Tab-separated table of C-alpha atoms in Angstrom:
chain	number	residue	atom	x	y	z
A	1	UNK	CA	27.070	-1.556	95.919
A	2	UNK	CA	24.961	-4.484	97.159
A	3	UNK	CA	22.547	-6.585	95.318
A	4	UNK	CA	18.582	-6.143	96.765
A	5	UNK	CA	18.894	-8.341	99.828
A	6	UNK	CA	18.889	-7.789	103.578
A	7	UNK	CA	21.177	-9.007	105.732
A	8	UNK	CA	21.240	-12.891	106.513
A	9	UNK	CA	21.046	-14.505	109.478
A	10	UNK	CA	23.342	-17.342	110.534
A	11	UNK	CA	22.589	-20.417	108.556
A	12	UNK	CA	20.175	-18.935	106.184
A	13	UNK	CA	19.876	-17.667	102.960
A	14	UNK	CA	19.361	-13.323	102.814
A	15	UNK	CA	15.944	-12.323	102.258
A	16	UNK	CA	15.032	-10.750	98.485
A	17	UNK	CA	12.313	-8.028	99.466
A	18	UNK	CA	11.751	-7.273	96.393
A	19	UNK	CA	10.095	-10.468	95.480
A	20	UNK	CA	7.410	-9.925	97.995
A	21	UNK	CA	6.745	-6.966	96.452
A	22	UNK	CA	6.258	-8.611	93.126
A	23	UNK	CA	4.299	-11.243	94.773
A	24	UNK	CA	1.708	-8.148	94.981
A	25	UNK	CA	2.073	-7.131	91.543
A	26	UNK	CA	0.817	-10.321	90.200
A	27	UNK	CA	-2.090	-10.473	92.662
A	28	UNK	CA	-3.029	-7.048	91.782
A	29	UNK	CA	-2.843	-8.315	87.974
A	30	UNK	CA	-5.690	-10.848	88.413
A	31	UNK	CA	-7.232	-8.656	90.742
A	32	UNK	CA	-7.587	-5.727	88.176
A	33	UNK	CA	-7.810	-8.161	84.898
A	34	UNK	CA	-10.641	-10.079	86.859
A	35	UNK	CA	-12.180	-7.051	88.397
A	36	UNK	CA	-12.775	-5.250	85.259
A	37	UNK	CA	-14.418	-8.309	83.519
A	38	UNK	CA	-17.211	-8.392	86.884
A	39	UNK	CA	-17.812	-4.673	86.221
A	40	UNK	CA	-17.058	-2.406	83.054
A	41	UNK	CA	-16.787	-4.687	80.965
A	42	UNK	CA	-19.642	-6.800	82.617
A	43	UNK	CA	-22.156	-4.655	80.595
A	44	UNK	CA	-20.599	-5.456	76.559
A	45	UNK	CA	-17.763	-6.694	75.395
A	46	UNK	CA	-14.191	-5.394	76.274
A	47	UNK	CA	-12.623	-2.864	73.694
A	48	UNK	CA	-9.958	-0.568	73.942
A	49	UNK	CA	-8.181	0.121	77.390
A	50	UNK	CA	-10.344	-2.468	79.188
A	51	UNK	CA	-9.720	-4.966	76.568
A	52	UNK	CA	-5.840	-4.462	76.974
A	53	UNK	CA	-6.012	-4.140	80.880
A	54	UNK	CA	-7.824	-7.478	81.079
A	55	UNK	CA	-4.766	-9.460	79.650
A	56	UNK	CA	-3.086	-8.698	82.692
A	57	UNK	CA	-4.310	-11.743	84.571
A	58	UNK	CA	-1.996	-13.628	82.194
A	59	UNK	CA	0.931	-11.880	83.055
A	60	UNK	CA	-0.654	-12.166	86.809
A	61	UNK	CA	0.224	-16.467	86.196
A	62	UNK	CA	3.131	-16.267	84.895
A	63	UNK	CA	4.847	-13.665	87.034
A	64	UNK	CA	3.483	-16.148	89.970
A	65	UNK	CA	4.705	-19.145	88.835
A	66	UNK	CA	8.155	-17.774	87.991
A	67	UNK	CA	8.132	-15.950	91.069
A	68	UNK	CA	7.183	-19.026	92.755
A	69	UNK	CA	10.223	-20.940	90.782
A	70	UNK	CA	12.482	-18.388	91.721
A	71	UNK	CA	11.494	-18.378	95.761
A	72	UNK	CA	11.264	-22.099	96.127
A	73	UNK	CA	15.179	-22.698	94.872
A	74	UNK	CA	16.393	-19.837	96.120
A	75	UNK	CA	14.932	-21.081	99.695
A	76	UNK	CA	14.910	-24.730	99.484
A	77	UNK	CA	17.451	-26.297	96.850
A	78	UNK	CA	20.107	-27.272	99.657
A	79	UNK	CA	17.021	-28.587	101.771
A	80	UNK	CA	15.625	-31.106	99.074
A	81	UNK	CA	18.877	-32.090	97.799
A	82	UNK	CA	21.112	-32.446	101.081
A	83	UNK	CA	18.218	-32.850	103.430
A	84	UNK	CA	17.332	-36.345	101.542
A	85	UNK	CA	13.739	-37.687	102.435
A	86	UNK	CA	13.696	-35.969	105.831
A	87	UNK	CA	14.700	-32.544	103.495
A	88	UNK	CA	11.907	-33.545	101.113
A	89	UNK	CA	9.080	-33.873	103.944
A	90	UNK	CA	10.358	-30.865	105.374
A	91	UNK	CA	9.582	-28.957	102.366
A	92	UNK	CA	6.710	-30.404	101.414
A	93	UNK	CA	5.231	-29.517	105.517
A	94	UNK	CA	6.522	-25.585	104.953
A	95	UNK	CA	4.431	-25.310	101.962
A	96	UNK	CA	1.350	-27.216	103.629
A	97	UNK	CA	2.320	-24.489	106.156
A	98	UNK	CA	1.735	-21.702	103.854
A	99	UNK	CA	-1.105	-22.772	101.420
A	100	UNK	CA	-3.596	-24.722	103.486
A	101	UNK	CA	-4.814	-22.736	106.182
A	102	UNK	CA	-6.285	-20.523	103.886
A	103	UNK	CA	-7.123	-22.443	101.017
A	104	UNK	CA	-9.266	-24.338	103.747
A	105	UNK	CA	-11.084	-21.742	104.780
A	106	UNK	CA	-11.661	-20.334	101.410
A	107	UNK	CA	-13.238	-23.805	100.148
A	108	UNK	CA	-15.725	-23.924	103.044
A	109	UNK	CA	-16.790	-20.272	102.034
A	110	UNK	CA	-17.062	-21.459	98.569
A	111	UNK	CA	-19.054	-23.838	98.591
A	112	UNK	CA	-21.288	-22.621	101.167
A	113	UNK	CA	-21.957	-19.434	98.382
A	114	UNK	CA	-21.651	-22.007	95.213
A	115	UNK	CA	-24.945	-22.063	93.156
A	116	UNK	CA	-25.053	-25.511	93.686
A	117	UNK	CA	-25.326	-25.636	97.664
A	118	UNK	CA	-27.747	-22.725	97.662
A	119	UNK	CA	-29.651	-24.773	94.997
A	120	UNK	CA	-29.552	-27.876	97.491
A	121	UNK	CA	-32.140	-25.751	99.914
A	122	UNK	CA	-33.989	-24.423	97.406
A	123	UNK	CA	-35.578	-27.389	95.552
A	124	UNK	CA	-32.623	-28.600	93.493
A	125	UNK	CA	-31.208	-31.096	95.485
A	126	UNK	CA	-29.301	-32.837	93.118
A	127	UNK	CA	-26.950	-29.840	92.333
A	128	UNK	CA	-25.147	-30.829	94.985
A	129	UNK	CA	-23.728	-34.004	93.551
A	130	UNK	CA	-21.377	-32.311	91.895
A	131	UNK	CA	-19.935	-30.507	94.319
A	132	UNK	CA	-19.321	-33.786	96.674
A	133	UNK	CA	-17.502	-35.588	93.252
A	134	UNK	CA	-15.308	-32.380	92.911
A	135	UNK	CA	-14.495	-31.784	96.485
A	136	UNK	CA	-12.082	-34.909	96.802
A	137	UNK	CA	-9.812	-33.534	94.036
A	138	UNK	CA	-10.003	-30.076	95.184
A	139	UNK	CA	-9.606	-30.828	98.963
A	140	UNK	CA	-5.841	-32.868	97.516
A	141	UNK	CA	-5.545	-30.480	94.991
A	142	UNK	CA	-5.061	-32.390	92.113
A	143	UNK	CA	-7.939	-30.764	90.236
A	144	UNK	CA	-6.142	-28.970	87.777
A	145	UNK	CA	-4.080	-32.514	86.939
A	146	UNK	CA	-6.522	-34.331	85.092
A	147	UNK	CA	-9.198	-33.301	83.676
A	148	UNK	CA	-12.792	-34.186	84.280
A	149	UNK	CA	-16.094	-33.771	83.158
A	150	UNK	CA	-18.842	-32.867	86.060
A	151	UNK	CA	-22.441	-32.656	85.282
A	152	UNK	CA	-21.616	-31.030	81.842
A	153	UNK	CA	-18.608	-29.257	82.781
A	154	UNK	CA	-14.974	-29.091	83.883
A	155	UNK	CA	-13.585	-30.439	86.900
A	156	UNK	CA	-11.963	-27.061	87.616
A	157	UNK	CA	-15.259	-25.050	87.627
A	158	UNK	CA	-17.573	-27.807	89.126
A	159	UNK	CA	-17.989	-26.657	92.826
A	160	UNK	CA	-18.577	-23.176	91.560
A	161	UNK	CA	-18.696	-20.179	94.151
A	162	UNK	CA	-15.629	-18.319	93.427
A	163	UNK	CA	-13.819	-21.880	93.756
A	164	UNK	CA	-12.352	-21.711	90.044
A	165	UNK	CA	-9.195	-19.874	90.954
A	166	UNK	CA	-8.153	-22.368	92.935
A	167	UNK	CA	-6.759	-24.923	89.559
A	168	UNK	CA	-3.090	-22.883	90.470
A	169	UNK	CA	-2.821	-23.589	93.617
A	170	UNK	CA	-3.708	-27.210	92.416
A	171	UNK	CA	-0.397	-26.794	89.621
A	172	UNK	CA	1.698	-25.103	91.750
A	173	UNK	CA	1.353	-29.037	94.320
A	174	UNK	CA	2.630	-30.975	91.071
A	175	UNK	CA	5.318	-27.914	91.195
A	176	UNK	CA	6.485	-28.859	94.543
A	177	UNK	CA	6.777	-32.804	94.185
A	178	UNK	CA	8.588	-32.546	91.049
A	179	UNK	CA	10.951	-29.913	92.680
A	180	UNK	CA	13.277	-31.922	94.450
A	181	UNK	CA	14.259	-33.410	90.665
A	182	UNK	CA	13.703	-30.275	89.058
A	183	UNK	CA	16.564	-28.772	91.979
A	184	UNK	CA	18.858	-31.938	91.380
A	185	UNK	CA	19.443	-31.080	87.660
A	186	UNK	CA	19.224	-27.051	88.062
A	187	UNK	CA	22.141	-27.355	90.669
A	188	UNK	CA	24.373	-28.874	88.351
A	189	UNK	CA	25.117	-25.653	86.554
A	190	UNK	CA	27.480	-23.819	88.848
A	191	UNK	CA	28.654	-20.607	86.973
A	192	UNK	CA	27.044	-18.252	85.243
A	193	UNK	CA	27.650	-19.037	81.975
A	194	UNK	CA	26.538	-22.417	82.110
A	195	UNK	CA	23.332	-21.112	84.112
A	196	UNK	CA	22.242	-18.338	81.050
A	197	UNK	CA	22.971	-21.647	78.420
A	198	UNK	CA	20.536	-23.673	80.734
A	199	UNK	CA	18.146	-20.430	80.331
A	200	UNK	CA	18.120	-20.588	76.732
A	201	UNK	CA	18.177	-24.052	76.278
A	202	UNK	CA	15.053	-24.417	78.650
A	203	UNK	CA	13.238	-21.243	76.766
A	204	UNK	CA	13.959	-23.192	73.077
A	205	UNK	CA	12.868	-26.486	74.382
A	206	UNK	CA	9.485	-25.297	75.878
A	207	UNK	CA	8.572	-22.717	73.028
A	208	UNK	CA	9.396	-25.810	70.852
A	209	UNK	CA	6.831	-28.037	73.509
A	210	UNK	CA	4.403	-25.120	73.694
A	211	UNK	CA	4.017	-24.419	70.140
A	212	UNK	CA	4.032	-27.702	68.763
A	213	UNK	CA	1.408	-29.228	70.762
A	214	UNK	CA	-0.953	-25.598	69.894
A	215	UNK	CA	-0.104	-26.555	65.980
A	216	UNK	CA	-1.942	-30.121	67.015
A	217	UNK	CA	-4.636	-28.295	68.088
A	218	UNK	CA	-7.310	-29.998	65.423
A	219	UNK	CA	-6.175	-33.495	66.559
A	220	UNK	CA	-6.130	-32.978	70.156
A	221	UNK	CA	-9.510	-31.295	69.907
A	222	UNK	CA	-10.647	-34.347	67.981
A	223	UNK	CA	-9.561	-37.029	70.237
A	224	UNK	CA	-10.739	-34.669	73.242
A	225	UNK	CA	-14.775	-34.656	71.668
A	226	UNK	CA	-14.357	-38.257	70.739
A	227	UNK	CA	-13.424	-39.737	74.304
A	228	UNK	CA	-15.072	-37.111	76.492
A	229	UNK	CA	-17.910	-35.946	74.453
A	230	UNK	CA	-18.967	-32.267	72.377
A	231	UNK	CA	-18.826	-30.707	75.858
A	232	UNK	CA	-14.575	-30.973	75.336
A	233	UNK	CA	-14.722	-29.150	72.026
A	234	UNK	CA	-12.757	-26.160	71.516
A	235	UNK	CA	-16.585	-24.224	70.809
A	236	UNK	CA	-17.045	-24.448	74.742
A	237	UNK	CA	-13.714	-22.693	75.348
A	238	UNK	CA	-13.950	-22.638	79.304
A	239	UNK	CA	-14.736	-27.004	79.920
A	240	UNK	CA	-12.577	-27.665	76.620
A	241	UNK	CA	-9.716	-29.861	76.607
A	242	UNK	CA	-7.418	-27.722	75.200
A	243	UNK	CA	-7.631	-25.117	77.218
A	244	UNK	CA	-7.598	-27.271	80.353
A	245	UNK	CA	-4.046	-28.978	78.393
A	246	UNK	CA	-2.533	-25.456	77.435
A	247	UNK	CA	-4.033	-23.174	80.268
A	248	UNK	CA	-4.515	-24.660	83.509
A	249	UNK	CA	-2.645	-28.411	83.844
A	250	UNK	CA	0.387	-28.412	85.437
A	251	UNK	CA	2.139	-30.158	82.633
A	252	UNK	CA	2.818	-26.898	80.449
A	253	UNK	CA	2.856	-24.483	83.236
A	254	UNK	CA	5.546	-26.083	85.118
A	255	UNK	CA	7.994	-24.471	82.391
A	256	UNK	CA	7.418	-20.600	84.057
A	257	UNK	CA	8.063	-22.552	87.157
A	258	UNK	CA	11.348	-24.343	86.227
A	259	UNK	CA	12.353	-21.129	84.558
A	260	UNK	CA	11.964	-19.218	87.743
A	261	UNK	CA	14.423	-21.647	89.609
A	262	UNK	CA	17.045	-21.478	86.808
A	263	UNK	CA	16.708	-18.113	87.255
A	264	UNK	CA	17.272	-17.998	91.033
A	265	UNK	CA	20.551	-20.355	90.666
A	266	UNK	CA	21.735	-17.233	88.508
A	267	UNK	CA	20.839	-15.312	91.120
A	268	UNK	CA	22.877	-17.363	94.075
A	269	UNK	CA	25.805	-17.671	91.609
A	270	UNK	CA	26.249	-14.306	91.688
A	271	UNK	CA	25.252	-13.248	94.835
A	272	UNK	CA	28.595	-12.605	96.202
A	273	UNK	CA	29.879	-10.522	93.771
A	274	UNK	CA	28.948	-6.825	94.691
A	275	UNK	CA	27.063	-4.736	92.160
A	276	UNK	CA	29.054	-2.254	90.448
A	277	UNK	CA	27.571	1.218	89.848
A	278	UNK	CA	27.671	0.277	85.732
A	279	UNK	CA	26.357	-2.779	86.214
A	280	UNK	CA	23.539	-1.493	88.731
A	281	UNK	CA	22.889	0.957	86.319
A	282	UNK	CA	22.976	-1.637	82.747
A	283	UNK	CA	20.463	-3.644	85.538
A	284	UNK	CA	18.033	-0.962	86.086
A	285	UNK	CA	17.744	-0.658	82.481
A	286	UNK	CA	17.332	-4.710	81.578
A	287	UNK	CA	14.285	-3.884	84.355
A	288	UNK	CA	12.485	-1.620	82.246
A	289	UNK	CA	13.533	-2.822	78.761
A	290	UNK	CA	11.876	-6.209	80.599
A	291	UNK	CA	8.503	-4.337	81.385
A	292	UNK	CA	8.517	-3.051	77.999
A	293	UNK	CA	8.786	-6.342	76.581
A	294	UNK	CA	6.026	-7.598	78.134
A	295	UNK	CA	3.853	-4.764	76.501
A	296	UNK	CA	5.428	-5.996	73.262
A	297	UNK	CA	4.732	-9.365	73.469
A	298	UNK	CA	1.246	-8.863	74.896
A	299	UNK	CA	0.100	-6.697	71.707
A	300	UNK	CA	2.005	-9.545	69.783
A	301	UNK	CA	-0.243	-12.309	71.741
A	302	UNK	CA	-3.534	-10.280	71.466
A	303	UNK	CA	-4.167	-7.796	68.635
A	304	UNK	CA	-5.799	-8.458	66.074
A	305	UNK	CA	-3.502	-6.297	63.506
A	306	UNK	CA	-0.543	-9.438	64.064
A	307	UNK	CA	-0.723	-12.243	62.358
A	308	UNK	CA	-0.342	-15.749	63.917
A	309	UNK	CA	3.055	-15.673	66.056
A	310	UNK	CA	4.942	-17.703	68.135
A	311	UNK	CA	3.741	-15.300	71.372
A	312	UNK	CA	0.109	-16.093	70.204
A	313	UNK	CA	0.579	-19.868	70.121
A	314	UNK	CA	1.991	-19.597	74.215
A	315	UNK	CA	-0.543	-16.911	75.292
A	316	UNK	CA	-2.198	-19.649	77.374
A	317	UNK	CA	1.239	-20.345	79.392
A	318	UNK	CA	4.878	-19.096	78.543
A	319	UNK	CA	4.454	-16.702	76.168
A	320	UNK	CA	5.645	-13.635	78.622
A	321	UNK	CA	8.097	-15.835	80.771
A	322	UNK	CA	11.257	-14.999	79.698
A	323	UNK	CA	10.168	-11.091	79.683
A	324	UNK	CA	9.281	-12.116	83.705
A	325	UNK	CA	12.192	-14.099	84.714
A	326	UNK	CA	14.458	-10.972	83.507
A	327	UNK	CA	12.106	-8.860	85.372
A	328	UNK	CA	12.094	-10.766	88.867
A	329	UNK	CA	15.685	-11.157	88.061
A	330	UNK	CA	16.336	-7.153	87.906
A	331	UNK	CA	14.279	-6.513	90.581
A	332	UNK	CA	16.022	-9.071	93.238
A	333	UNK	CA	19.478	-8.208	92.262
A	334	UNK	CA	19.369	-4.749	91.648
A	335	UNK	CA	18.587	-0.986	93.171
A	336	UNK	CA	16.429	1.302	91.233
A	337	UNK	CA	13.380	3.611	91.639
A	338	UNK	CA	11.112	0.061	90.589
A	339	UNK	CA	13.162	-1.900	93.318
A	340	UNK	CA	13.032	0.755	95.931
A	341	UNK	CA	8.919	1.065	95.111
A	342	UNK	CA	8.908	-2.807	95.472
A	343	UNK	CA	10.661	-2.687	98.399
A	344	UNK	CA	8.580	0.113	100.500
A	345	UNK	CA	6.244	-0.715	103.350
A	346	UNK	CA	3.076	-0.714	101.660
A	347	UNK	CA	3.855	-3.015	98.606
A	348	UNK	CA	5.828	-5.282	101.324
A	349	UNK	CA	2.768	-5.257	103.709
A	350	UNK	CA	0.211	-5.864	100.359
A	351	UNK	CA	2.896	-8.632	98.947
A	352	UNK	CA	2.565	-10.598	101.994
A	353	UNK	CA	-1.392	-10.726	101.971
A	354	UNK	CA	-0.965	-11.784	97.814
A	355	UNK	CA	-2.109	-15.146	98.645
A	356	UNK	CA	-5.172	-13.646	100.322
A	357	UNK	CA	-6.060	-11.543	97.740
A	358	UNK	CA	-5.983	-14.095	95.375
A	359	UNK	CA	-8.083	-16.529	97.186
A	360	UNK	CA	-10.624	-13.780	98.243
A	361	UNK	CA	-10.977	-11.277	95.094
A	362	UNK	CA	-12.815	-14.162	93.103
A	363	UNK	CA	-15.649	-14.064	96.015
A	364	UNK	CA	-15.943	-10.573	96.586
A	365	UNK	CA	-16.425	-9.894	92.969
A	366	UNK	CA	-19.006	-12.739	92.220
A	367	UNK	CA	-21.086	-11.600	95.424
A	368	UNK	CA	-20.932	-8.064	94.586
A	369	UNK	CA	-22.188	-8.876	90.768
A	370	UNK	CA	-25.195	-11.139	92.483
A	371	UNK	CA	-26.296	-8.248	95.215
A	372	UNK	CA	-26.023	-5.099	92.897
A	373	UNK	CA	-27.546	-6.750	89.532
A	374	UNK	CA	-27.452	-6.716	85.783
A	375	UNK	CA	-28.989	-3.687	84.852
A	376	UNK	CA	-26.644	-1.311	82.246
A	377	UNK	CA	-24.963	1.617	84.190
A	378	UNK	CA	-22.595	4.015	82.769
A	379	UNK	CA	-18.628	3.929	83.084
A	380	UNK	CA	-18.382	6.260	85.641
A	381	UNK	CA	-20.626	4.165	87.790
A	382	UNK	CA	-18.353	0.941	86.900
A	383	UNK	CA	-15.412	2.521	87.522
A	384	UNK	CA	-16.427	3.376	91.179
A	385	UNK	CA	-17.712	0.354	91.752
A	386	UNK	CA	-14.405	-1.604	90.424
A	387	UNK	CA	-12.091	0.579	92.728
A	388	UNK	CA	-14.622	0.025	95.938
A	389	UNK	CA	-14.515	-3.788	95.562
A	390	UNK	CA	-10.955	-4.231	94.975
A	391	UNK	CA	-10.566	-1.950	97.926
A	392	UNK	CA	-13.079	-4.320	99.344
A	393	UNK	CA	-10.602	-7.320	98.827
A	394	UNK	CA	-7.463	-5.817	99.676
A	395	UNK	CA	-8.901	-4.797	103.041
A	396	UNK	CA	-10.141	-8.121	103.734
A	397	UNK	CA	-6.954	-9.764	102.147
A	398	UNK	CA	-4.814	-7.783	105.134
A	399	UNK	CA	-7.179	-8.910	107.746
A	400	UNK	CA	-7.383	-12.064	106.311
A	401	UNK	CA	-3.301	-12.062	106.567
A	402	UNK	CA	-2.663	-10.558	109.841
A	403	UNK	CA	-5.428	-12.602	111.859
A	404	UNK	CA	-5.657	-16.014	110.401
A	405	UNK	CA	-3.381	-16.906	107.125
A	406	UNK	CA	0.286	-15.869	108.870
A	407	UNK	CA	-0.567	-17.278	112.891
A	408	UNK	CA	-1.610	-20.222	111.304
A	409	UNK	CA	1.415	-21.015	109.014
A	410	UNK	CA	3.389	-20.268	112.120
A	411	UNK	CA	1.794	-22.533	114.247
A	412	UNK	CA	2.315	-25.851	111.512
A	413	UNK	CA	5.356	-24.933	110.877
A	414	UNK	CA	6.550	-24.875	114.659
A	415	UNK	CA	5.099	-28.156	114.745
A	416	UNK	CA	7.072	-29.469	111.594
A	417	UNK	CA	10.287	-27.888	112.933
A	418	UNK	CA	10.035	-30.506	115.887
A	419	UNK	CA	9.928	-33.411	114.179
A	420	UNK	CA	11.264	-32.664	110.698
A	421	UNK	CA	14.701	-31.726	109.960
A	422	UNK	CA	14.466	-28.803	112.932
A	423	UNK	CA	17.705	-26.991	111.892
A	424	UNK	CA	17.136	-26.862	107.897
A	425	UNK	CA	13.191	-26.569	108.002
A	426	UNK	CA	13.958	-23.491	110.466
A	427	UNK	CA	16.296	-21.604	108.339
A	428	UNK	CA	14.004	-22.194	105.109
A	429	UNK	CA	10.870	-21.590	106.470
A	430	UNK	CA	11.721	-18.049	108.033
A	431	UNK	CA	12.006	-16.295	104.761
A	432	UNK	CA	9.967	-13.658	104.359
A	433	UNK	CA	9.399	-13.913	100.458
A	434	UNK	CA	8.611	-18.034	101.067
């Protein structure tokens, strides 16, 4: 029996399907998590079902930046590490290749709809400011590295318009130049036992890193009011400091990442050693007893019946990344009713417009709020209008995809192929789940 890949072509690593299809999974995540908040539970506050459903944007995060730890070794370790600077620049073109186009467009659509322009041409001038001091960092993505106080708020939520979002696409660029170190040390463990002593050393040392700086809380908090101002208290939980340091910069969330691409080198270790039928079927069970784990740990992050735990410390970052590498991990190496589902048509064709629904859902949702109003509505009416408007987004998501997003990463990365490592950037590039 063969692990989940199809076959290679000459030169190039085999493609992992099933990765794409989780790539839609975590899009969906956000999608639903973010969609419910704009809708039902736009009305009062979240309780029961809706409550629960809305923590799936955090396991959305995390299952992308493992997934995109896992994709970005598995495609480009021999490229960064053999290819040397040519290698590096290589890389770093193939993502430009795949995250720009879009994320261009996307910021010239949100700011166009931000608050702040439409304020500009409606007597409010001076809204605007902010929106030329944020658009440097977010046009370099670097906004979600430091953070930065705007006219009384955070960096990350200063241009406004659906814009927000954006602060992982900003972490996921600090990702990509520390990679080529990151891959350096990761390819020193060769066989699979050293690789699953890396994985527990990592998850030890970053719990320890995670937890200890949410114990400091009080100080951090402190020094964050006393150099930036009351705005960077932990009272205004969406410009504080903390959440900006545990949440969105790239310095805690690059441990899903790095544990992503120690799980991949697991992956290549044992890539040519077929799958038994007992270990496909000890595999298909890790998958589930993986999903069920991230129930666990999410009713250990959240409720309010669980005292203070080590999950509720990490909620902001790696709380459920061990439960995802595993998963990601099942689901690339192994065949089961999940991988087969993950592997289909439809969740391959919605996988590879992910990035597109991510950029677009935040848009959609904020426009549709605007146009239909506040007034109270019953959940029936909610309900109907969340499943319209995320049909709404994946529609335009696949359009999006088809007619702009993929032509356009073709086209840069036919030019970077011709003057960048042709041979390497070619094979790398090509793969489907990259």
């Amino acid at each position: 029996m063969q692990a989940m890949t199809t076959a290679p072509s000459a030169g190039r690593r085999p493609d992992v399907p099933a990765l794409t299809g989780l790539r839609f999974v975590a899009a969906f995540s956000v999608l639903l998590a973010h969609g419910l908040a704009a809708t039902v539970a736009n009305d009062e506050p979240p309780q029961g079902a809706v409550l629960w459903l809305m923590q799936l944007s955090g396991f959305g995060m995390t299952l992308f930046f493992v997934l995109s730890g896992f994709v970005i070794h598995y495609n480009y370790a021999g490229l960064v590490t053999d290819g040397r600077l040519r290698g590096i620049a290589a890389f770093l073109w193939a993502r430009f290749a795949r995250l720009y186009p879009l994320f261009l467009l996307m910021m010239l659509v949100y700011v166009l709809v931000s608050q702040r322009h439409v304020a500009y041409w409606t007597g409010r001038p001076e809204d605007i400011n902010a929106i030329f001091q944020a658009l440097p960092y977010f046009l370099l993505s670097i906004q979600s590295w430091i953070y930065k106080l705007i006219e009384g708020g955070s960096l990350i939520d200063a241009i406004r318009g659906g814009s927000p979002p954006t602060w992982s696409i900003s972490t996921e660029w600090f990702f990509y130049l520390a990679y080529p170190l990151v891959a350096w040390v990761i390819l020193r463990a060769r066989t699979p036992a050293m690789i699953l002593l890396v994985v527990g050393i990592w998850c030890v040392l970053w719990t320890s890193f995670s937890t200890g700086l949410y114990d400091r809380t009080p100080q951090i908090d402190a020094w964050a009011v006393g150099h930036y101002g009351p705005i960077a208290g932990v009272q205004n939980h969406e410009d504080s400091f903390v959440r900006w340091l545990l949440y969105a910069s790239p310095y805690l969330r690059i441990g899903e990442f790095v544990l992503g691409a120690i799980t991949a080198q697991l992956y290549i270790a044992l890539q040519r050693r077929d799958v038994t039928r007992r270990e496909n079927t000890l595999g298909g069970a890790m998958f589930w007893a993986a999903a069920l784990s991230v129930l666990l740990v999410t009713y250990l992050e959240y409720s309010p019946d669980v005292p203070m735990t080590i999950f509720r410390k990490m909620n902001m970052n790696f709380a459920l990344a061990p439960s995802v590498a595993l998963l990601v991990f099942c689901a690339a190496r192994y065949q089961s009713a999940a991988s087969r589902l993950l592997t289909s048509r439809p969740a391959i064709a919605l996988g590879e417009a992910s990035y597109s629904i991510y950029l677009v859902h935040s848009i959609v949702l904020i426009s549709a709020v605007k146009l239909t109003g506040s007034a109270v509505h019953g959940t029936a009416y909610n309900v109907l209008k969340l499943i319209v408007l995320m049909a709404t987004v994946v529609a335009i998501s696949l359009l999006l995809y088809a007619y702009y997003e993929a032509p356009a990463r073709r086209w840069l990365r036919r030019r970077g192929s011709k003057r960048s490592a042709p041979a390497a950037f070619a094979d790398a590039a090509q793969s489907s789940a990259s």
